[in-house]
């Protein structure tokens, strides 16, 4: 087997040549009852996490917009309640709201106690949050006893609580890079929670919410694009607020927005290839810069510079629309995309202008609208990508030669390009490691710390086809996998380099001298898709690569 370097650009070039020959194949659906449930739960839960972080910061700083940030969080609770009621009925929705709202109040108690330097108050808030997660887990377990296990849900809620408390504590301690790393982790975890809830509801009511098995890849694409685009809107609005207020965490917020751009670029690259990704990133980044210019001009009270920034944003939206239309001329309409980008730009500018004018209720209403709009954008992009590459997004069994298990192989359109899909699965606290359907026993287990899953580096390297070397003198572990190299330091766990570049916001864990690496961040660096099920704490990894001829 060759190294696991992806050939996405070449592969898609071949795919586009053979779409007509596969016109009879049945494409997957990104929309449907279960797909919509999954997307909706992820959207609302993710929004809850970031709004909670914002409200806690505003409360601690005694900001004038605290009440309006809290009201936005309350409106999100109302929407979550409606989602729960749509599945389990109005009375269950009312019960959910009562329980869910308490944990928001306990976070507020924690903030107040911290501001008052009241350690007893902080401990009481933590104890109340412990009581909350038990009650919330019991609610879901009672609603769906065959598919929701109370202890597993309680553990997932513990992760959620710790993410938010860690982000807040880091803010208080002025460790701003940690603030936004924890915020992004909290946001992503809520999408995993939404996935697990949707899967359990689907298993409970299969007639109403059919299994995603035949539409999994399409649903995954929709979920990924929605998560990243929604996060962009939230981080952009928050970063603009931080710049306007000259807050010390502005730079860290801005860097977090840049990390989101990198993830969006990776998503675009996975579909359209390296060259497209290289073209997308500076273009997308430019509009973030123009928002920054607009904020600076506002602070300087320069209408001329504000107009110039707005003009640059106009030019950007046309250039960005042309990029997508050129990538997918049959299914992406340039005018429609430019109109959608205009909405995005106006919504963020409206939110900022209202914030600058101290019209905070309007600012947060605009923010929630901008966030919601990004999921509509994700739906449109997903639909176009699936239509363009219907041969990649087919119902199982519709493409001859496609395997159904790990390590499956198939030819693309008879052109001779052979690809394989490798799969790796594991579970926290389980010694079983499954690679392409073959189960092996590890001498240790993956672990979960502060909401992050870790695996011994040796087993990760072996499972993904890599090689591992140790330098005891330097205290480093090096994994080489295809063209990619990662280095980990036992001397400084936060010192990770990927292809020579330092990585921030993540670290290894060393237990009894053994190196454990964060599964998601490292795997995604190497091009693997990672899914974590918070209900049973299982981890699924998959990657497609060109096989030997």
Short mmCIF file of C-alpha atoms in Angstrom, two decimals:
data_model
loop_
_atom_site.label_atom_id
_atom_site.label_comp_id
_atom_site.label_asym_id
_atom_site.label_seq_id
_atom_site.Cartn_x
_atom_site.Cartn_y
_atom_site.Cartn_z
CA UNK A 1 0.00 0.00 0.00
CA UNK A 2 1.22 3.50 -0.82
CA UNK A 3 1.46 6.25 1.76
CA UNK A 4 -1.87 7.75 2.71
CA UNK A 5 -1.48 10.96 0.71
CA UNK A 6 -4.84 11.95 -0.78
CA UNK A 7 -5.20 12.65 -4.48
CA UNK A 8 -8.44 14.57 -4.18
CA UNK A 9 -7.84 17.02 -7.02
CA UNK A 10 -6.88 14.31 -9.55
CA UNK A 11 -9.66 12.04 -8.37
CA UNK A 12 -12.32 14.70 -8.80
CA UNK A 13 -11.02 15.61 -12.24
CA UNK A 14 -11.64 11.99 -13.21
CA UNK A 15 -15.04 12.01 -11.52
CA UNK A 16 -16.27 15.04 -13.41
CA UNK A 17 -15.47 13.36 -16.71
CA UNK A 18 -17.74 10.42 -16.00
CA UNK A 19 -20.80 11.99 -14.36
CA UNK A 20 -22.97 11.44 -17.46
CA UNK A 21 -22.15 7.73 -17.45
CA UNK A 22 -23.44 7.47 -13.88
CA UNK A 23 -26.58 9.52 -14.34
CA UNK A 24 -28.72 6.51 -13.54
CA UNK A 25 -27.19 6.03 -10.12
CA UNK A 26 -29.24 7.10 -7.13
CA UNK A 27 -27.62 10.03 -5.32
CA UNK A 28 -27.74 10.45 -1.56
CA UNK A 29 -29.97 13.03 0.06
CA UNK A 30 -28.59 15.71 2.38
CA UNK A 31 -32.15 16.63 3.35
CA UNK A 32 -34.83 14.51 4.94
CA UNK A 33 -36.46 14.09 8.35
CA UNK A 34 -33.38 12.63 10.05
CA UNK A 35 -30.87 14.80 8.20
CA UNK A 36 -32.87 17.89 9.18
CA UNK A 37 -33.13 16.71 12.79
CA UNK A 38 -29.38 16.16 12.98
CA UNK A 39 -28.57 19.51 11.40
CA UNK A 40 -31.11 21.37 13.53
CA UNK A 41 -29.97 19.89 16.83
CA UNK A 42 -26.33 20.58 16.02
CA UNK A 43 -27.10 24.15 15.04
CA UNK A 44 -29.02 24.95 18.21
CA UNK A 45 -26.71 23.14 20.61
CA UNK A 46 -23.64 24.73 19.02
CA UNK A 47 -25.21 28.17 19.26
CA UNK A 48 -26.00 27.52 22.92
CA UNK A 49 -22.33 26.83 23.68
CA UNK A 50 -20.98 30.01 22.11
CA UNK A 51 -23.76 32.25 23.43
CA UNK A 52 -23.10 30.84 26.89
CA UNK A 53 -19.41 31.71 26.59
CA UNK A 54 -20.29 35.24 25.44
CA UNK A 55 -22.83 35.76 28.23
CA UNK A 56 -20.39 34.55 30.88
CA UNK A 57 -17.70 36.93 29.65
CA UNK A 58 -20.15 39.82 29.52
CA UNK A 59 -21.40 39.02 33.02
CA UNK A 60 -17.92 38.92 34.47
CA UNK A 61 -16.99 42.22 32.79
CA UNK A 62 -20.30 43.80 33.88
CA UNK A 63 -20.80 44.80 30.24
CA UNK A 64 -23.79 46.89 29.25
CA UNK A 65 -24.93 44.19 26.82
CA UNK A 66 -24.95 41.33 29.36
CA UNK A 67 -28.75 41.20 29.67
CA UNK A 68 -29.19 41.13 25.90
CA UNK A 69 -26.57 38.41 25.50
CA UNK A 70 -28.41 36.44 28.19
CA UNK A 71 -31.72 37.06 26.40
CA UNK A 72 -30.23 35.67 23.18
CA UNK A 73 -29.20 32.57 25.12
CA UNK A 74 -32.74 32.32 26.49
CA UNK A 75 -34.18 32.58 22.98
CA UNK A 76 -31.91 29.70 21.97
CA UNK A 77 -33.37 27.70 24.88
CA UNK A 78 -36.85 28.37 23.53
CA UNK A 79 -35.80 27.02 20.13
CA UNK A 80 -34.20 23.94 21.68
CA UNK A 81 -37.38 23.37 23.66
CA UNK A 82 -39.44 23.50 20.48
CA UNK A 83 -37.11 20.93 18.89
CA UNK A 84 -37.50 18.55 21.84
CA UNK A 85 -41.26 19.08 21.93
CA UNK A 86 -41.49 18.26 18.21
CA UNK A 87 -40.21 14.77 19.01
CA UNK A 88 -41.49 14.03 22.52
CA UNK A 89 -44.51 16.31 22.90
CA UNK A 90 -45.35 19.60 24.61
CA UNK A 91 -45.21 18.32 28.19
CA UNK A 92 -41.77 16.82 27.62
CA UNK A 93 -40.69 20.08 26.04
CA UNK A 94 -41.82 22.01 29.11
CA UNK A 95 -39.97 19.60 31.40
CA UNK A 96 -36.84 19.90 29.27
CA UNK A 97 -36.94 23.69 29.36
CA UNK A 98 -37.20 23.78 33.14
CA UNK A 99 -34.20 21.49 33.58
CA UNK A 100 -32.09 23.02 30.78
CA UNK A 101 -32.65 26.57 31.98
CA UNK A 102 -31.31 25.72 35.43
CA UNK A 103 -27.82 24.98 34.18
CA UNK A 104 -27.65 28.37 32.50
CA UNK A 105 -28.56 29.92 35.85
CA UNK A 106 -25.85 27.90 37.58
CA UNK A 107 -23.26 29.18 35.09
CA UNK A 108 -24.40 32.70 35.97
CA UNK A 109 -23.99 31.86 39.66
CA UNK A 110 -20.46 30.66 38.95
CA UNK A 111 -19.65 33.91 37.15
CA UNK A 112 -21.06 36.04 39.98
CA UNK A 113 -19.15 34.09 42.60
CA UNK A 114 -15.94 34.43 40.62
CA UNK A 115 -16.42 38.18 40.24
CA UNK A 116 -17.08 38.44 43.98
CA UNK A 117 -14.05 36.26 44.81
CA UNK A 118 -16.41 33.87 46.59
CA UNK A 119 -14.90 30.35 46.49
CA UNK A 120 -17.82 28.85 48.40
CA UNK A 121 -20.24 30.31 45.88
CA UNK A 122 -18.18 28.82 43.05
CA UNK A 123 -18.23 25.39 44.68
CA UNK A 124 -21.98 25.57 45.19
CA UNK A 125 -22.48 26.46 41.53
CA UNK A 126 -20.34 23.46 40.53
CA UNK A 127 -22.35 21.21 42.84
CA UNK A 128 -25.58 22.55 41.31
CA UNK A 129 -24.24 21.83 37.83
CA UNK A 130 -23.48 18.26 38.93
CA UNK A 131 -27.07 17.90 40.11
CA UNK A 132 -28.30 19.40 36.85
CA UNK A 133 -26.44 16.97 34.61
CA UNK A 134 -27.88 14.04 36.53
CA UNK A 135 -31.43 15.34 36.09
CA UNK A 136 -30.89 16.21 32.42
CA UNK A 137 -29.47 12.77 31.71
CA UNK A 138 -32.42 11.16 33.46
CA UNK A 139 -34.81 13.19 31.33
CA UNK A 140 -33.35 11.84 28.08
CA UNK A 141 -32.99 8.30 29.41
CA UNK A 142 -36.64 8.28 30.44
CA UNK A 143 -37.72 9.67 27.08
CA UNK A 144 -35.77 7.03 25.16
CA UNK A 145 -34.78 4.19 27.53
CA UNK A 146 -33.70 1.74 24.83
CA UNK A 147 -31.26 4.11 23.13
CA UNK A 148 -30.20 6.76 25.67
CA UNK A 149 -28.15 5.53 28.60
CA UNK A 150 -28.28 7.87 31.58
CA UNK A 151 -24.67 7.42 32.66
CA UNK A 152 -23.36 8.03 29.15
CA UNK A 153 -25.45 11.18 28.70
CA UNK A 154 -24.36 12.41 32.11
CA UNK A 155 -20.72 11.98 31.09
CA UNK A 156 -21.33 13.93 27.88
CA UNK A 157 -22.96 16.72 29.85
CA UNK A 158 -19.95 16.75 32.17
CA UNK A 159 -17.78 17.43 29.12
CA UNK A 160 -20.07 20.27 28.10
CA UNK A 161 -19.97 21.83 31.56
CA UNK A 162 -16.18 21.53 31.80
CA UNK A 163 -15.68 23.06 28.36
CA UNK A 164 -17.64 26.16 29.36
CA UNK A 165 -16.11 26.45 32.83
CA UNK A 166 -12.62 25.99 31.37
CA UNK A 167 -13.26 28.70 28.78
CA UNK A 168 -14.52 31.07 31.48
CA UNK A 169 -11.72 30.32 33.95
CA UNK A 170 -9.16 30.89 31.21
CA UNK A 171 -10.82 34.25 30.48
CA UNK A 172 -10.58 35.25 34.12
CA UNK A 173 -6.94 34.15 34.18
CA UNK A 174 -6.22 36.08 30.95
CA UNK A 175 -5.12 32.91 29.12
CA UNK A 176 -6.91 34.05 26.00
CA UNK A 177 -5.59 31.46 23.57
CA UNK A 178 -7.03 28.79 25.88
CA UNK A 179 -10.34 30.70 26.04
CA UNK A 180 -10.95 30.31 22.33
CA UNK A 181 -9.52 26.81 22.05
CA UNK A 182 -11.99 25.77 24.76
CA UNK A 183 -14.80 27.71 23.08
CA UNK A 184 -14.22 25.97 19.75
CA UNK A 185 -14.04 22.61 21.53
CA UNK A 186 -17.32 23.34 23.33
CA UNK A 187 -18.97 24.29 20.04
CA UNK A 188 -17.75 21.18 18.20
CA UNK A 189 -18.76 18.92 21.09
CA UNK A 190 -22.31 20.17 20.89
CA UNK A 191 -22.54 19.01 17.27
CA UNK A 192 -21.34 15.58 18.37
CA UNK A 193 -24.06 15.65 21.03
CA UNK A 194 -26.61 16.59 18.39
CA UNK A 195 -25.45 13.68 16.23
CA UNK A 196 -25.85 11.26 19.13
CA UNK A 197 -29.32 12.56 20.01
CA UNK A 198 -30.44 12.35 16.39
CA UNK A 199 -29.14 8.77 16.12
CA UNK A 200 -30.99 7.74 19.28
CA UNK A 201 -34.24 9.37 18.14
CA UNK A 202 -33.87 7.69 14.73
CA UNK A 203 -33.48 4.32 16.42
CA UNK A 204 -36.53 5.03 18.60
CA UNK A 205 -38.78 6.24 15.78
CA UNK A 206 -37.39 4.70 12.56
CA UNK A 207 -40.61 5.23 10.62
CA UNK A 208 -40.51 8.98 11.24
CA UNK A 209 -36.74 9.36 11.28
CA UNK A 210 -35.18 6.75 8.96
CA UNK A 211 -31.60 5.63 9.50
CA UNK A 212 -28.92 7.79 7.89
CA UNK A 213 -26.98 4.74 6.72
CA UNK A 214 -27.82 5.28 3.05
CA UNK A 215 -27.29 9.05 3.20
CA UNK A 216 -24.43 9.27 5.68
CA UNK A 217 -21.80 11.01 3.54
CA UNK A 218 -24.25 13.64 2.30
CA UNK A 219 -25.45 14.31 5.83
CA UNK A 220 -21.84 14.51 7.05
CA UNK A 221 -20.99 17.10 4.41
CA UNK A 222 -24.01 19.20 5.31
CA UNK A 223 -23.18 18.98 9.01
CA UNK A 224 -19.53 19.90 8.52
CA UNK A 225 -20.23 22.89 6.30
CA UNK A 226 -22.98 24.13 8.60
CA UNK A 227 -20.81 23.78 11.68
CA UNK A 228 -17.87 25.66 10.18
CA UNK A 229 -19.88 28.41 8.47
CA UNK A 230 -22.00 28.94 11.57
CA UNK A 231 -18.89 29.16 13.72
CA UNK A 232 -17.45 31.73 11.31
CA UNK A 233 -20.46 33.99 11.81
CA UNK A 234 -20.36 33.74 15.61
CA UNK A 235 -16.60 34.29 15.84
CA UNK A 236 -16.67 37.14 13.33
CA UNK A 237 -19.35 39.01 15.27
CA UNK A 238 -17.60 38.41 18.59
CA UNK A 239 -14.21 39.47 17.19
CA UNK A 240 -15.72 42.69 15.87
CA UNK A 241 -17.15 43.41 19.32
CA UNK A 242 -13.77 42.74 20.93
CA UNK A 243 -12.05 45.11 18.50
CA UNK A 244 -14.67 47.81 19.06
CA UNK A 245 -14.21 47.54 22.85
CA UNK A 246 -10.39 47.28 22.61
CA UNK A 247 -10.52 44.10 24.69
CA UNK A 248 -7.25 42.31 25.49
CA UNK A 249 -8.56 39.05 24.03
CA UNK A 250 -9.19 40.58 20.60
CA UNK A 251 -6.07 39.03 19.09
CA UNK A 252 -6.90 35.57 20.43
CA UNK A 253 -10.46 35.85 19.11
CA UNK A 254 -9.08 36.92 15.74
CA UNK A 255 -6.66 33.98 15.66
CA UNK A 256 -9.54 31.64 16.47
CA UNK A 257 -11.42 33.06 13.50
CA UNK A 258 -8.32 32.29 11.44
CA UNK A 259 -8.35 28.70 12.69
CA UNK A 260 -11.95 28.43 11.52
CA UNK A 261 -10.85 29.70 8.10
CA UNK A 262 -8.19 26.99 7.98
CA UNK A 263 -10.84 24.35 8.70
CA UNK A 264 -13.15 25.77 6.05
CA UNK A 265 -10.27 25.72 3.60
CA UNK A 266 -9.64 22.06 4.41
CA UNK A 267 -13.30 21.30 3.71
CA UNK A 268 -13.16 23.08 0.34
CA UNK A 269 -9.89 21.33 -0.48
CA UNK A 270 -11.40 17.94 0.29
CA UNK A 271 -13.99 18.55 -2.43
CA UNK A 272 -12.21 20.64 -5.06
CA UNK A 273 -8.52 19.91 -4.53
CA UNK A 274 -5.40 21.70 -3.35
CA UNK A 275 -5.38 24.42 -6.00
CA UNK A 276 -8.95 25.41 -5.18
CA UNK A 277 -8.17 25.41 -1.47
CA UNK A 278 -5.17 27.67 -2.06
CA UNK A 279 -7.38 30.07 -4.03
CA UNK A 280 -10.22 29.97 -1.50
CA UNK A 281 -8.24 30.75 1.65
CA UNK A 282 -6.86 34.22 0.79
CA UNK A 283 -10.16 35.18 -0.81
CA UNK A 284 -12.21 34.18 2.24
CA UNK A 285 -9.63 35.71 4.58
CA UNK A 286 -9.85 39.01 2.73
CA UNK A 287 -13.46 39.61 3.77
CA UNK A 288 -12.52 39.07 7.41
CA UNK A 289 -9.87 41.75 6.92
CA UNK A 290 -12.41 44.12 5.40
CA UNK A 291 -14.68 43.63 8.43
CA UNK A 292 -11.68 44.59 10.58
CA UNK A 293 -11.14 47.68 8.43
CA UNK A 294 -14.79 48.62 8.93
CA UNK A 295 -14.45 48.32 12.71
CA UNK A 296 -11.28 50.43 12.72
CA UNK A 297 -12.94 53.09 10.58
CA UNK A 298 -15.90 53.15 12.96
CA UNK A 299 -13.60 53.61 15.93
CA UNK A 300 -11.86 56.46 14.09
CA UNK A 301 -15.23 57.97 13.15
CA UNK A 302 -14.16 57.99 9.50
CA UNK A 303 -17.11 57.64 7.16
CA UNK A 304 -14.71 57.68 4.20
CA UNK A 305 -12.85 54.61 5.47
CA UNK A 306 -16.10 52.88 6.40
CA UNK A 307 -17.36 53.38 2.87
CA UNK A 308 -14.05 52.08 1.50
CA UNK A 309 -14.31 48.92 3.62
CA UNK A 310 -17.92 48.40 2.52
CA UNK A 311 -16.82 48.80 -1.11
CA UNK A 312 -14.10 46.17 -0.61
CA UNK A 313 -16.70 43.82 0.83
CA UNK A 314 -18.83 44.38 -2.28
CA UNK A 315 -15.90 43.45 -4.50
CA UNK A 316 -15.13 40.46 -2.31
CA UNK A 317 -18.63 39.00 -2.57
CA UNK A 318 -18.50 39.12 -6.36
CA UNK A 319 -15.05 37.47 -6.41
CA UNK A 320 -16.17 34.79 -3.96
CA UNK A 321 -19.30 34.10 -6.00
CA UNK A 322 -17.18 33.69 -9.14
CA UNK A 323 -14.93 31.25 -7.29
CA UNK A 324 -17.82 28.93 -6.43
CA UNK A 325 -19.49 29.32 -9.82
CA UNK A 326 -16.24 28.39 -11.57
CA UNK A 327 -15.77 25.37 -9.28
CA UNK A 328 -19.29 24.11 -9.97
CA UNK A 329 -20.70 25.89 -13.07
CA UNK A 330 -23.63 23.52 -13.55
CA UNK A 331 -25.07 23.82 -10.04
CA UNK A 332 -23.79 27.08 -8.49
CA UNK A 333 -25.39 30.27 -9.83
CA UNK A 334 -23.04 33.22 -9.50
CA UNK A 335 -25.78 35.80 -8.95
CA UNK A 336 -27.53 33.72 -6.31
CA UNK A 337 -24.27 33.18 -4.45
CA UNK A 338 -23.37 36.86 -4.56
CA UNK A 339 -26.84 37.72 -3.22
CA UNK A 340 -26.38 35.23 -0.39
CA UNK A 341 -22.99 36.71 0.45
CA UNK A 342 -24.54 40.17 0.49
CA UNK A 343 -26.98 38.95 3.13
CA UNK A 344 -24.11 37.51 5.16
CA UNK A 345 -22.13 40.74 4.98
CA UNK A 346 -25.11 42.94 5.80
CA UNK A 347 -26.15 40.79 8.74
CA UNK A 348 -22.69 41.01 10.35
CA UNK A 349 -22.41 44.74 9.64
CA UNK A 350 -25.89 45.30 11.05
CA UNK A 351 -24.97 43.36 14.18
CA UNK A 352 -21.80 45.39 14.62
CA UNK A 353 -23.46 48.74 13.89
CA UNK A 354 -26.19 48.04 16.41
CA UNK A 355 -23.58 46.96 18.95
CA UNK A 356 -21.58 50.17 18.37
CA UNK A 357 -24.78 52.17 18.80
CA UNK A 358 -25.57 50.34 22.06
CA UNK A 359 -28.70 48.81 20.48
CA UNK A 360 -27.77 45.49 22.00
CA UNK A 361 -31.06 43.65 21.58
CA UNK A 362 -30.90 44.32 17.85
CA UNK A 363 -27.21 43.37 17.76
CA UNK A 364 -27.86 39.91 19.17
CA UNK A 365 -30.94 39.42 17.03
CA UNK A 366 -28.79 40.20 13.98
CA UNK A 367 -26.13 37.82 15.25
CA UNK A 368 -28.58 34.94 15.55
CA UNK A 369 -29.94 35.74 12.10
CA UNK A 370 -26.42 35.72 10.64
CA UNK A 371 -25.73 32.38 12.31
CA UNK A 372 -28.95 30.85 11.00
CA UNK A 373 -28.25 32.13 7.50
CA UNK A 374 -24.93 30.27 7.42
CA UNK A 375 -26.76 26.97 7.76
CA UNK A 376 -28.97 27.87 4.81
CA UNK A 377 -25.77 28.60 2.90
CA UNK A 378 -24.35 25.24 3.92
CA UNK A 379 -27.50 23.51 2.66
CA UNK A 380 -27.14 25.21 -0.73
CA UNK A 381 -23.45 24.36 -1.03
CA UNK A 382 -24.09 20.77 -0.01
CA UNK A 383 -26.84 20.34 -2.57
CA UNK A 384 -24.65 21.68 -5.36
CA UNK A 385 -21.65 19.58 -4.40
CA UNK A 386 -23.71 16.39 -4.24
CA UNK A 387 -25.34 17.11 -7.60
CA UNK A 388 -21.95 17.81 -9.14
CA UNK A 389 -20.35 14.70 -7.67
CA UNK A 390 -23.30 12.34 -7.52
CA UNK A 391 -20.99 9.41 -8.18
CA UNK A 392 -19.23 10.10 -4.88
CA UNK A 393 -22.52 10.47 -2.99
CA UNK A 394 -24.49 7.37 -3.95
CA UNK A 395 -26.83 5.14 -2.08
CA UNK A 396 -25.02 1.95 -0.99
CA UNK A 397 -25.10 -0.68 -3.70
CA UNK A 398 -25.78 1.67 -6.61
CA UNK A 399 -22.20 1.73 -7.86
CA UNK A 400 -20.83 -1.66 -8.99
CA UNK A 401 -17.62 -2.64 -7.30
CA UNK A 402 -18.18 -0.63 -4.13
CA UNK A 403 -17.50 -2.59 -0.98
CA UNK A 404 -19.54 -2.24 2.16
CA UNK A 405 -16.92 -2.72 4.85
CA UNK A 406 -13.61 -1.21 5.87
CA UNK A 407 -10.85 -1.30 3.34
CA UNK A 408 -13.29 -1.32 0.43
CA UNK A 409 -12.00 -0.71 -3.08
CA UNK A 410 -13.55 0.40 -6.34
CA UNK A 411 -12.75 1.89 -9.73
CA UNK A 412 -13.92 5.34 -10.70
CA UNK A 413 -15.94 5.35 -13.91
CA UNK A 414 -13.84 2.62 -15.46
CA UNK A 415 -10.94 5.08 -15.98
CA UNK A 416 -8.55 2.94 -14.01
CA UNK A 417 -8.29 5.11 -10.88
CA UNK A 418 -8.53 2.73 -7.96
CA UNK A 419 -9.26 3.99 -4.49
CA UNK A 420 -9.54 2.41 -1.07
CA UNK A 421 -11.37 3.50 2.04
CA UNK A 422 -9.64 2.73 5.30
CA UNK A 423 -11.53 2.73 8.58
CA UNK A 424 -10.34 2.72 12.18
CA UNK A 425 -12.57 2.51 15.25
CA UNK A 426 -11.94 2.50 18.97
CA UNK A 427 -13.72 3.35 22.19
CA UNK A 428 -12.70 5.19 25.33
CA UNK A 429 -11.72 2.69 28.07
CA UNK A 430 -11.79 -0.24 25.63
CA UNK A 431 -8.69 -2.13 24.48
CA UNK A 432 -10.28 -3.14 21.17
CA UNK A 433 -8.90 -1.42 18.08
CA UNK A 434 -10.63 -2.22 14.79
CA UNK A 435 -8.75 -1.54 11.55
CA UNK A 436 -10.64 -2.29 8.33
CA UNK A 437 -12.83 -4.78 10.12
CA UNK A 438 -10.00 -6.59 11.93
CA UNK A 439 -10.04 -6.34 15.72
CA UNK A 440 -6.77 -6.26 17.65
CA UNK A 441 -6.15 -5.83 21.35
CA UNK A 442 -4.16 -2.89 22.69
CA UNK A 443 -2.32 -3.09 25.98
CA UNK A 444 -3.92 0.19 27.04
CA UNK A 445 -7.08 2.11 26.19
CA UNK A 446 -8.01 5.50 24.73
CA UNK A 447 -8.74 8.01 27.47
CA UNK A 448 -10.93 11.08 27.79
CA UNK A 449 -9.63 14.24 29.47
CA UNK A 450 -11.45 17.57 29.57
CA UNK A 451 -13.63 16.54 26.67
CA UNK A 452 -10.75 15.43 24.42
CA UNK A 453 -10.15 11.79 23.43
CA UNK A 454 -6.53 10.57 23.42
CA UNK A 455 -4.95 7.36 22.12
CA UNK A 456 -1.44 5.97 22.65
CA UNK A 457 0.61 7.29 19.74
CA UNK A 458 1.99 3.84 18.91
CA UNK A 459 -1.43 2.38 18.20
CA UNK A 460 -2.56 5.42 16.24
CA UNK A 461 0.54 5.20 14.04
CA UNK A 462 0.13 1.48 13.43
CA UNK A 463 -3.59 1.77 12.68
CA UNK A 464 -3.09 4.54 10.12
CA UNK A 465 -0.15 2.98 8.29
CA UNK A 466 2.54 5.20 9.77
CA UNK A 467 5.95 4.61 11.29
CA UNK A 468 7.07 5.80 14.70
CA UNK A 469 10.49 6.65 16.11
CA UNK A 470 11.60 7.71 19.59
CA UNK A 471 14.47 9.95 20.63
CA UNK A 472 14.95 9.38 24.36
CA UNK A 473 17.68 12.00 24.66
CA UNK A 474 15.51 14.72 23.16
CA UNK A 475 12.30 13.38 24.68
CA UNK A 476 10.53 13.35 21.32
CA UNK A 477 8.26 10.97 19.45
CA UNK A 478 8.02 11.28 15.66
CA UNK A 479 5.29 9.82 13.44
CA UNK A 480 5.81 9.70 9.68
CA UNK A 481 2.77 8.97 7.57
CA UNK A 482 3.15 9.39 3.82
CA UNK A 483 4.40 12.90 3.23
CA UNK A 484 3.37 14.15 6.66
CA UNK A 485 5.44 14.24 9.83
CA UNK A 486 4.35 15.05 13.38
CA UNK A 487 6.63 15.43 16.40
CA UNK A 488 5.61 15.28 20.07
CA UNK A 489 7.67 16.29 23.10
CA UNK A 490 7.38 14.59 26.49
CA UNK A 491 9.39 17.45 27.95
CA UNK A 492 6.83 20.01 26.82
CA UNK A 493 3.44 18.33 26.12
CA UNK A 494 2.13 21.49 24.42
CA UNK A 495 5.00 21.41 21.92
CA UNK A 496 3.59 19.71 18.84
CA UNK A 497 4.88 20.29 15.32
CA UNK A 498 3.17 19.18 12.13
CA UNK A 499 5.36 19.31 9.04
CA UNK A 500 7.70 21.63 10.87
CA UNK A 501 5.04 24.12 12.01
CA UNK A 502 4.14 24.55 15.66
CA UNK A 503 0.54 23.79 16.62
CA UNK A 504 -1.27 25.73 19.32
CA UNK A 505 -4.40 24.97 21.29
CA UNK A 506 -3.71 21.26 21.73
CA UNK A 507 -1.27 19.07 23.61
CA UNK A 508 -0.31 15.48 24.26
CA UNK A 509 -0.88 13.61 27.51
CA UNK A 510 1.91 11.57 29.06
CA UNK A 511 0.82 8.70 31.33
CA UNK A 512 3.52 6.53 32.92
CA UNK A 513 5.95 7.67 30.27
CA UNK A 514 3.60 6.76 27.43
CA UNK A 515 2.59 9.39 24.88
CA UNK A 516 -1.13 9.83 24.18
CA UNK A 517 -2.11 12.11 21.29
CA UNK A 518 -5.44 13.97 20.76
CA UNK A 519 -7.31 11.78 18.29
CA UNK A 520 -9.32 14.41 16.43
CA UNK A 521 -6.77 17.18 15.85
CA UNK A 522 -3.95 14.85 14.83
CA UNK A 523 -6.12 12.58 12.69
CA UNK A 524 -7.66 15.50 10.81
CA UNK A 525 -4.17 16.86 10.15
CA UNK A 526 -3.41 13.59 8.37
CA UNK A 527 -6.62 13.83 6.35
CA UNK A 528 -8.87 11.48 8.31
CA UNK A 529 -12.53 12.17 8.98
CA UNK A 530 -13.27 11.69 12.69
CA UNK A 531 -16.62 11.14 14.40
CA UNK A 532 -17.02 10.90 18.18
CA UNK A 533 -20.22 9.46 19.64
CA UNK A 534 -20.61 11.02 23.08
CA UNK A 535 -23.28 8.49 24.00
CA UNK A 536 -21.03 5.39 23.94
CA UNK A 537 -17.71 7.31 23.63
CA UNK A 538 -16.77 5.49 20.43
CA UNK A 539 -14.48 7.03 17.83
CA UNK A 540 -14.79 6.33 14.11
CA UNK A 541 -12.08 7.39 11.64
CA UNK A 542 -12.13 7.01 7.86
CA UNK A 543 -9.99 8.09 4.93
CA UNK A 544 -10.02 7.53 1.19
CA UNK A 545 -6.74 7.24 -0.69
CA UNK A 546 -5.37 5.97 -3.97
CA UNK A 547 -4.50 2.29 -3.98
CA UNK A 548 -1.58 0.56 -5.65
CA UNK A 549 -2.26 -0.51 -9.21
#
